[in-house]
Every structure is written in C-alpha cells, then in structure tokens.
Amino acid sequence: MHFKIDKEKCIHCGQCIKDCIANIIEFDDEKIPYITNENHCLKCQHCLAICPTGALSIMNKKPEDSEDTENLPSEESVLKLIKSRRSIRQYRAENLPKEVIEKLTNMLKYPPTGCNFHKLHFSIIDDIEVMDKFREMTNSKIKKILSSNTFNTIGKKFANYKDAFMRGDDIIFRNAPHMIVVSAPINAPCGSEDAIINLSYFELYAKSMNVGTLWCGFAEICLKVFPDLCEFLEIPDGYKPMYVMLFGPTDIKYPRCTQPEEYQISYIKDKDIKISNLKKIKRYFWNFIR
Ligand SMILES: Cc1cc2nc3c(=O)[nH]c(=O)nc-3n(C[C@H](O)[C@H](O)[C@H](O)COP(=O)(O)O)c2cc1C
C-alpha cells in the first residue's frame, strides 16, 4: 500500500487510526501509525485525507497533491441546483466543447461506491455522428419489434409512445447528441446503486455547467434486450449495463422550479413494538419482492 508517515510532521493524534473503516492502522512503539493488514485496506484514502498535518501518504499518493476542502458552495446554492435541475428533452444538434466533456468525465471518479469498489465502466458517446449511428441502430431494432405481433400483447402500456415513434419522433434518445452508460461487473457489491449515485452527481455537475441531461430508462431496457448494443458500447465481458443518461447542449430555460408533491415522512419516536407472525411475513414479502 506504500503507507508512509513523515515522522517530522506526525503529531500522533491518532485521527488516521480512528477513521480507518477497516480498523487496520495502529501506533508502533514510537507512536507512529502503521498498517497491520494491507489485504483488508479499502483504499478509501481517509487516512490521507484526515491527517491534519499532511504527514501520511498511501498508494503513492502524496498529501500535497490533494485538493483542499475549503470554499464549498453555500447550502442555498446547492439546494437551488437540486431544485432547478430538469429532465431535458430538447437539445441542440451539436457536440459539447471537448473541454466540457473532459470536465464531466474527470468528475466520474469522485462519487461514492459501495465498499469503495472502483471498477465501474463508463461508455461515453462524445460525438453526435456516433450517437446518430447508435440511435439509428437502436431505433431500427425497436421498429422491427413494434411492427411484430409480440408488441401488441406486451406493450399496450406504451401505445401512445408507439404512435409517436412510428411517426419518426426520437422517443428514446430525444435527439440528444451524447450519452453516458454506466456498467458494473456482475459481482460488484452494489453495482446498480453505484451507477445511479454516479449519474446523480453527473446530472447536477452537468446542470452547473448548463449542460442538459436526461435519465433514460428506455435506453437502459434497449441495452439489456439487444446485446449487440453492449458490444458497440465496448461494455467489458462480465459487466452489466446499469443505467443510461443522455446529455448535451440545450437552449431550453425553465424560468421557474416545479412544486413537487410532498413525500410521506415519519419522524420516529421511541416506542415498544410487538408484531404478529402474519405481519412479519408481510414485511418479508414487501422487503424482498422485486
Ligand atoms: C430512473 C429514471 C428513468 C427515467 N427514464 C426516462 C426515459 O426513458 N425517458 C424520458 O423521457 N424521461 C425519463 N425520466 C425522466 C422522468 O420522466 C422525469 O424525471 C419526470 O418527467 C419529472 O421531470 P423532472 O425530472 O424535470 O423533474 C426518467 C427519470 C428517472 C429518475
């Protein structure tokens, strides 16, 4: 792990020891921290991040190369960003500037993953011509299915989309010039959660640069149903596509936020609970059905 302590800088505060999720850092006889079992390290770098004097380096990462954590945006500006994000379905038919795509791509490694599992795969279409090819490939496959009888039995729910699709509207990709697909190894501990978290951060960061985004459940279904699309997107063997987001430049402006419905919220008070076996079975059913 290349776990190194600068003895001149270490103030023996034990913060790295307290904050280690794997519990594998201890003081030696000189009260200098060392790792007891490298195999259990999660590589989260909390020890490097928390050290108040920058005395600790790990995995060849030097503390002086880490960005500081000062000057964060205010709570008002973060909330405003969350409130004003919208699903964008109108895009300009052009590529985003390369440097914007680069910024978006560089952000991807920061969102959290279950067990600090950093093996996601991202397929990014950064060129509208490639996107048009992908759009055409997908839409022609869907057209075939929509024209067959199978769809009539399974797809009544999507009847209104079908008509628009057959008229030539880009119902799936909304004419977006770019797309990002997150895939995870089939044995990833929290693959689908990791993907959704990642794209949630992507969406907000994109919004901060006035880049439009759209969660695309339809495209996700297409990827699962048409394996050659996964090949086109260079999704590695043993990986499963988890979610899709469309993105691109947009002229659309929403001058106001929406006023979403309230959720049910329970503020929990202390109480004693006794539940019947029937209720237990129901709970198991609700908890595990999907
Ligand atoms: C998981 C998920 C999947 C979605 N899939 C699609 C989709 O395939 N096509 C689409 O037009 N919108 C899709 N949406 C967008 C929702 O329909 C959208 O959030 C809703 O219309 C509310 O609008 P807002 O996001 O601007 O608040 C999806 C949203 C989420 C969160």
mmCIF file of C-alpha atoms in Angstrom, residues 271-284 286-287:
data_model
loop_
_atom_site.group_PDB
_atom_site.id
_atom_site.type_symbol
_atom_site.label_atom_id
_atom_site.label_comp_id
_atom_site.label_asym_id
_atom_site.label_seq_id
_atom_site.Cartn_x
_atom_site.Cartn_y
_atom_site.Cartn_z
ATOM 1 C CA LYS A 271 -41.821 3.008 21.278
ATOM 2 C CA ASP A 272 -42.210 -0.703 22.073
ATOM 3 C CA ILE A 273 -43.072 -2.926 19.122
ATOM 4 C CA LYS A 274 -44.784 -6.313 19.030
ATOM 5 C CA ILE A 275 -45.832 -7.706 15.673
ATOM 6 C CA SER A 276 -47.825 -10.763 14.677
ATOM 7 C CA ASN A 277 -46.348 -13.562 12.570
ATOM 8 C CA LEU A 278 -48.657 -12.564 9.746
ATOM 9 C CA LYS A 279 -47.273 -9.037 9.818
ATOM 10 C CA LYS A 280 -43.729 -10.444 9.857
ATOM 11 C CA ILE A 281 -44.465 -12.486 6.734
ATOM 12 C CA LYS A 282 -45.933 -9.433 5.061
ATOM 13 C CA ARG A 283 -42.825 -7.432 5.946
ATOM 14 C CA TYR A 284 -40.544 -10.116 4.469
ATOM 15 C CA TRP A 286 -42.546 -6.361 0.941
ATOM 16 C CA ASN A 287 -38.853 -6.244 1.792
#
